[in-house]
Amino acid sequence: MELTIYLAGQIHDNWRSEIKDKAASMNLPIHFIGPMENHDRSDNIGEEILGSQPNAILKDEAASKFNNLRTQVLLGKADIVIALFGEKYKQWNSAMDAATAIALNKPLILIRPEALHHPLKELSEKAQVTVETMDQALQALAYIFEEK
Amino acid sequence: MELTIYLAGQIHDNWRSEIKDKAASMNLPIHFIGPMENHDRSDNIGEEILGSQPNAILKDEAASKFNNLRTQVLLGKADIVIALFGEKYKQWNSAMDAATAIALNKPLILIRPEALHHPLKELSEKAQVTVETMDQALQALAYIFEEK
Amino acid sequence: MELTIYLAGQIHDNWRSEIKDKAASMNLPIHFIGPMENHDRSDNIGEEILGSQPNAILKDEAASKFNNLRTQVLLGKADIVIALFGEKYKQWNSAMDAATAIALNKPLILIRPEALHHPLKELSEKAQVTVETMDQALQALAYIFEEK
Amino acid sequence: MELTIYLAGQIHDNWRSEIKDKAASMNLPIHFIGPMENHDRSDNIGEEILGSQPNAILKDEAASKFNNLRTQVLLGKADIVIALFGEKYKQWNSAMDAATAIALNKPLILIRPEALHHPLKELSEKAQVTVETMDQALQALAYIFEEK
Amino acid sequence: MELTIYLAGQIHDNWRSEIKDKAASMNLPIHFIGPMENHDRSDNIGEEILGSQPNAILKDEAASKFNNLRTQVLLGKADIVIALFGEKYKQWNSAMDAATAIALNKPLILIRPEALHHPLKELSEKAQVTVETMDQALQALAYIFEEK
Amino acid sequence: MELTIYLAGQIHDNWRSEIKDKAASMNLPIHFIGPMENHDRSDNIGEEILGSQPNAILKDEAASKFNNLRTQVLLGKADIVIALFGEKYKQWNSAMDAATAIALNKPLILIRPEALHHPLKELSEKAQVTVETMDQALQALAYIFEEK
Amino acid sequence: MELTIYLAGQIHDNWRSEIKDKAASMNLPIHFIGPMENHDRSDNIGEEILGSQPNAILKDEAASKFNNLRTQVLLGKADIVIALFGEKYKQWNSAMDAATAIALNKPLILIRPEALHHPLKELSEKAQVTVETMDQALQALAYIFEEK
Amino acid sequence: MELTIYLAGQIHDNWRSEIKDKAASMNLPIHFIGPMENHDRSDNIGEEILGSQPNAILKDEAASKFNNLRTQVLLGKADIVIALFGEKYKQWNSAMDAATAIALNKPLILIRPEALHHPLKELSEKAQVTVETMDQALQALAYIFEEK
C-alpha cells in the first residue's frame, strides 16, 4: 500500500523538500504532491499562458485559474492532506485547500507553530491531527503503516 | 421563495447588522444567519460550558468545538454563503467556511477590499461572485429574485 | 404537493409567460422559476454591479457570474427542469443547464421542434421526456398529479 | 502519475490527433480518450447494431444510445475534460459533456475561438480554464506536472 | 411530523385504496403517493401525449418515459417505499422501484405472500422489513410514530 | 428556525423526558425524536407484528428490523444527534447510531460520565462536542440559537 | 484500458460462458464477473455456512445474505452491468441488480427477447441500451473501444 | 481481482493473525488491514507524538486522534469490513467502525459469539452477514471468489 499526500500551505520556504527527504530516509511508501513551489511562476502562469492582462487583479485571476486547476486535480488524487501554516503570510488559499480536503472526507494533518493556535483554532478542531513540527507529522504518517 | 444566507467572515465590526438593515429596506425575502458575533462569548464558550481548561490552547479547542457545532448546523441550512474579509485579521476560519460552502455546492459571494486581491486570488476564483462592497453583494442577491 | 419547475432555454421570446398561463388555467400546483428574461439586463448585469469592464469578453464574464449565481440557486430548488430549444440560437447555456439537471438527478423535459432532432439527439436521449410543444410538456406535468 | 483526459467537442476535423501528437512530443504522461470520431459511424451505430429504424428521429435516438453509453463509461474514467467548440456547429452534446464533467467535479478546460465568447460565456465561467488554442490547453496540462 | 410513503407494486387491484383507508382509520399522519393506477391510461399515456407510435415496442417506450418521469419525481419525495408483489405478474418495474429506493437510502417495506419467498429472497433480504399483509405494514408505520 | 434533535442512547431510564422538559423551560425551538423508549415493546415488536419466531435470536432479529426502520426514518429527519452513554450497558446500537450520524454529516453531541472516557475515546474524538451532563448539552444547543 | 462487466440475470443456462467466449474471440479487453452460477450452491450457501435453518424461508434468507454480499462487492467493481432476462423466471433479483447499477450511475445494457418488451418497458427505458441478443451487447461493448 | 479487508474489533487477542493465516492457507487473494494491535502503543501514541498531556482524558483524546487518522485512511481503502466482538469489552469503537463502513456502502461481516446476540441485534441486522466463527467469515469471503 502506497499513500499519496498533498502538501498544502506556504510556498515561501523549502519545507516540502525537507519533509520529502525525511520521509525517504524513513522508507515510508509515500508519494508527495503539491502546488507549484516556484512563487514567481505561480504568480505569472496566467499571463504566460493567456498573455498580458489588463490589470493586476485580472493577472491574479488568470494565474489562480491555472493554480486551482492543478490543485483540483492533485488534491483529488490525495489520500491525506498536510497543511503547514507559518506566521508571515495570510495563506487563505491554504485554509481553502485544508477545508476542501475535510469536506471531501480526506483526513487533514495541520502543522502550525504554537503561536498561531488562536487564529487557527477552528481549522485545528476540524483537522484530524494538529502538530507543531514536520517530524510529528511524519510520525503520524509512519503510524498508519506500522504492522505490529 | 425565501433564501437563507450564512454571513461568514470577520466578527470584529457590525457589518452583519448593516447588511441585514439594507436587505430589510430593499424588502428582500432573505433570512440571515451566521456565527456568534460577541467576540468574547465566542472565545469563552468552551470554558463556560465545560469549565476551566488546563491552558490557552485547550481553552481555544474547547471554544472552537461549540463554534464549529454552530457553524455546521447553520451552514447546512444556508442557500448561499457570503464571506467578508477585512485587512486586519487572518480569518482562516472564514476561508474554511467559504471553502466548505463551495465543496457543499452552495454558491459563495466573496466581499473583499481591492487591496486584498492578491492573497485572496484563489478563493476569489472559486467564489461564484467577488465584490468589494456590501451594496454590490445585495444587488447580486436582489438579482436572483427579479422577475422581469 | 406543489412542484417547482425551472424553465431553462432561450430568453428571446415569451414562451415562459405562455407556459405559466396555461399551467394556471389547468390549475396545476406548480411554481415556475427561471433565468432573467430581460435580455439586455442579463447581458449588462455584470457591469451594472461591478462597473465598467476593460473589454467585451470581461463584460460577458462579469455578467455570467451573476447569471450563474442565479441559476445555481434556482436550479437547486427545482423538482423538474424544462429546457426549450429554438432554431435561431446556439443556446449552449441551455444545454449546460439541462445537463446539470440530469447530473443532479432532476428529471429533464426537453421541448424542441422536430427539425432540431439531429443536433439534440444525445441530449434528447438523456432527457426523461422529449416533446415538441409546450402543451405536451404540460400534459406530462399534469400526469404526475393525476390521482385516478 | 498519469492523467486521463476526455476530449469532448466537435468531431468534424482532426483536432484530437493534433493534440495527441503535441502532447506526445512534450512527453506528457497523458492518456487521451474521447467520442467516436468517425462521423458516419457515429450517426449509423444505432442501425448497425439494432437494425433499420422506422424514421430518422428513431435512427438518431438509437445511435445516441450507443454514443451516450460510450461517453458515460469514458467520461467516468477521466481526470480532466477538454471541450473544444468551433464556429460551424451547434454542438449541444459538447456542452452537455462539459456540464456533466463540472457536475461530477472533474475540471473543464474550454477551448473556443474569441469570436464565440458571447454564446459560451456561462459555460466559460463554469470552466476551470478557458483558452483559445490547443497549445494553451497543453501548457495548462503541462503545468500540473511541473515539479519545480 | 408527517411521512410520505410511495406505494410501489402491482396496479391490477385496489390494494392502495385499502391501505389508505386503513391508515386514515388509524389516524396515521401519512401522505401516500404512487404510480398511475389506471392500467389503460398508464399503457397509453405515451401515445396520448406524443401521438401514434410506429409499433407496440415504441408505444411501450413512449409510455414508460412518462411513467418513469412520474416515478422519479414522486419517489424522490418519499420517506419510505412500500412495495407489494402478487403472484400473477412479473412486476419487474416494482423490483426496479424497490431497488432504487434502497440505493437512495430510503427504507423499503416489502409485502409479499409467503408463497413468493423464494423468487423474492434477495430483495427481501435488502428490504428493511418484509411482511405478508397490509395490516403488518401499517403496524410497522404506526410503530415509527409511537411516543411511549 | 426550528431544529430536530434525535436522542440516541440508552432507553433504561427517563433521561429523554428530563432533557425535553429542560429544553421546554428554556424555550428552545427544538423538536426531539428518538427510539421506542418502552423497553419491552422494543424487544417484542418483531413478534407482535410477525408472530412467534423459532428462537430468541430470530425474535431479536425480527425486533431489530422494526427498530432499525424507525431509526433510519427518524435519524434522517434530524439536524443534530445527541447520544448518551451510561455505565451499565454495552449500547452498541447507540454507538452505531452515533457513527451513522457522523457519516451522514450530522453533528454529534456525546454525553458520557467522565468514568467512561477511555472506552469512548475514539467516538468522543469523532463527536463534534463531548459533555458530561444534559445541562451542558442543552447549553450547546442554546448557543446555536443565540443572536447577540 | 480494461473494463469490468458484471453479468446480472438468470443463472439457469450457460449464457455467461457464451458471452465470455465471444468476447475473447473478439479480443475485447474485458473482465467479466457475476453471481454464483451453480444454482444449487447459490440456494444452499446459507445452510452450508450457517448450518441447518428452521424452515425454508429462513434457509432462503440465509442464502440471500451471502449472495447479496457477493453481489454488493462485485457490482461495486463493475464499469458496466449487462442484465439478461429470459421468459421462464421472475428474476426479481436481476431487476434489483439492474436498478442498483442505474442508481449507482453505472450504465446498464439490457438483453431481453422481444416478447418481453411489455413487462420490461420501464426497466428498458432506464437502461442505457436495450438489445435482443448477446451479439448486439458485444457490439455495443466493442464500440466503446473503437479508436477510429 | 484482489480484495482488501479491514479487520475491525477487539485488539486484546491474536484473532487477526489467525484469520490471516487461514486465508493464506486457503489461497484467497485478500489483503488484510486493520488498527494498531499493540494495545499499549495504541493507548500511548498521542503522548509519544505530542508529548505529555495534562490528564488522562487528554492523553486519550490525543491517542484517539492518531488512531482515528489511521482508521479513516485504511477503512477508506477497504472493500469489506469484518468486525469481531468478544464478551469482555465494550468495544464502542468497533461498533463505530462497523457503522461507518455500512454508511460508506461497504459490506460488513459481523463475527460474534451467540451469547452476544441480544446487545448486538441492531448492528447484526444492519450487517450484510453475521456469523459466529472466523471460519464462517472466511467461507463467506471464499464464496465471493468462486467461479463455478
Coordinates of C-alpha atoms in Angstrom, one line a residue, chain E residues 39 42-43 56-57 60-61 63-65 67-68 72 85-93 95-97 99-100 102-104 112 114 116-126 132, chain G residues 39 42-43 56-57 60-61 63-65 67-68 72 85-93 95-97 99-100 102-104 112 114 116-126 132:
Chain E
H39 CA -53.8 0.5 -16.1
S42 CA -50.6 4.0 -17.9
D43 CA -50.2 1.9 -21.0
A56 CA -46.0 -1.8 -29.9
I57 CA -42.5 -1.6 -28.6
D60 CA -44.4 1.0 -24.7
E61 CA -41.2 3.0 -24.7
A63 CA -45.5 5.3 -22.2
S64 CA -42.6 4.3 -19.9
K65 CA -41.0 7.6 -20.4
N67 CA -44.4 6.7 -16.2
N68 CA -40.8 6.9 -15.2
Q72 CA -38.7 9.7 -10.4
F85 CA -45.8 -8.2 -5.0
G86 CA -48.5 -10.6 -6.1
E87 CA -48.4 -14.0 -7.7
K88 CA -49.8 -13.2 -11.1
Y89 CA -47.4 -10.7 -12.8
K90 CA -43.7 -10.3 -13.3
Q91 CA -43.6 -6.8 -11.9
W92 CA -40.0 -6.1 -12.8
N93 CA -40.8 -2.4 -12.6
A95 CA -38.5 -4.6 -8.2
M96 CA -36.8 -1.6 -10.0
D97 CA -38.6 0.9 -7.8
A99 CA -34.1 -1.3 -5.5
T100 CA -34.0 2.4 -6.4
I102 CA -32.8 1.2 -1.3
A103 CA -30.0 2.7 -3.3
L104 CA -31.3 6.2 -2.4
R112 CA -45.4 -10.5 -0.4
E114 CA -45.4 -16.4 1.7
L116 CA -43.3 -15.9 -3.2
H117 CA -40.5 -16.2 -0.6
H118 CA -38.1 -18.0 -2.9
P119 CA -38.1 -15.7 -6.0
L120 CA -38.1 -12.6 -3.8
K121 CA -35.4 -13.7 -1.3
E122 CA -32.6 -11.3 -2.4
L123 CA -35.0 -8.3 -2.5
S124 CA -36.5 -9.3 0.8
E125 CA -33.0 -9.5 2.4
K126 CA -32.3 -5.9 1.2
E132 CA -47.1 -10.7 4.3
Chain G
H39 CA -27.9 -22.9 -8.8
S42 CA -26.5 -20.5 -4.6
D43 CA -29.6 -21.8 -2.9
A56 CA -37.5 -22.9 4.0
I57 CA -37.9 -19.1 4.3
D60 CA -33.6 -18.6 1.7
E61 CA -32.9 -15.6 3.9
A63 CA -28.6 -17.9 1.4
S64 CA -29.6 -14.5 0.1
K65 CA -27.3 -12.8 2.7
N67 CA -25.4 -14.0 -2.4
N68 CA -26.1 -10.3 -1.7
Q72 CA -22.5 -5.9 -3.5
F85 CA -33.9 -11.6 -18.9
G86 CA -35.5 -14.8 -20.1
E87 CA -39.1 -15.8 -20.4
K88 CA -39.3 -18.6 -17.8
Y89 CA -38.5 -17.0 -14.5
K90 CA -39.5 -14.0 -12.4
Q91 CA -35.9 -12.8 -11.9
W92 CA -36.8 -10.0 -9.5
N93 CA -33.2 -10.1 -8.2
A95 CA -34.2 -6.3 -11.9
M96 CA -32.9 -5.4 -8.5
D97 CA -29.3 -5.6 -9.6
A99 CA -31.8 -0.8 -10.9
T100 CA -29.0 -0.7 -8.4
I102 CA -28.5 2.6 -12.6
A103 CA -28.8 4.3 -9.2
L104 CA -25.0 3.9 -8.8
R112 CA -34.3 -9.4 -23.5
E114 CA -38.7 -9.0 -28.0
L116 CA -40.7 -9.5 -23.0
H117 CA -40.9 -5.9 -24.2
H118 CA -44.1 -5.1 -22.3
P119 CA -43.3 -6.2 -18.7
L120 CA -39.7 -4.8 -19.1
K121 CA -40.7 -1.5 -20.6
E122 CA -39.8 0.7 -17.6
L123 CA -36.5 -1.0 -16.9
S124 CA -35.7 -0.9 -20.7
E125 CA -36.4 2.9 -20.7
K126 CA -34.0 3.4 -17.8
E132 CA -32.2 -8.7 -28.0

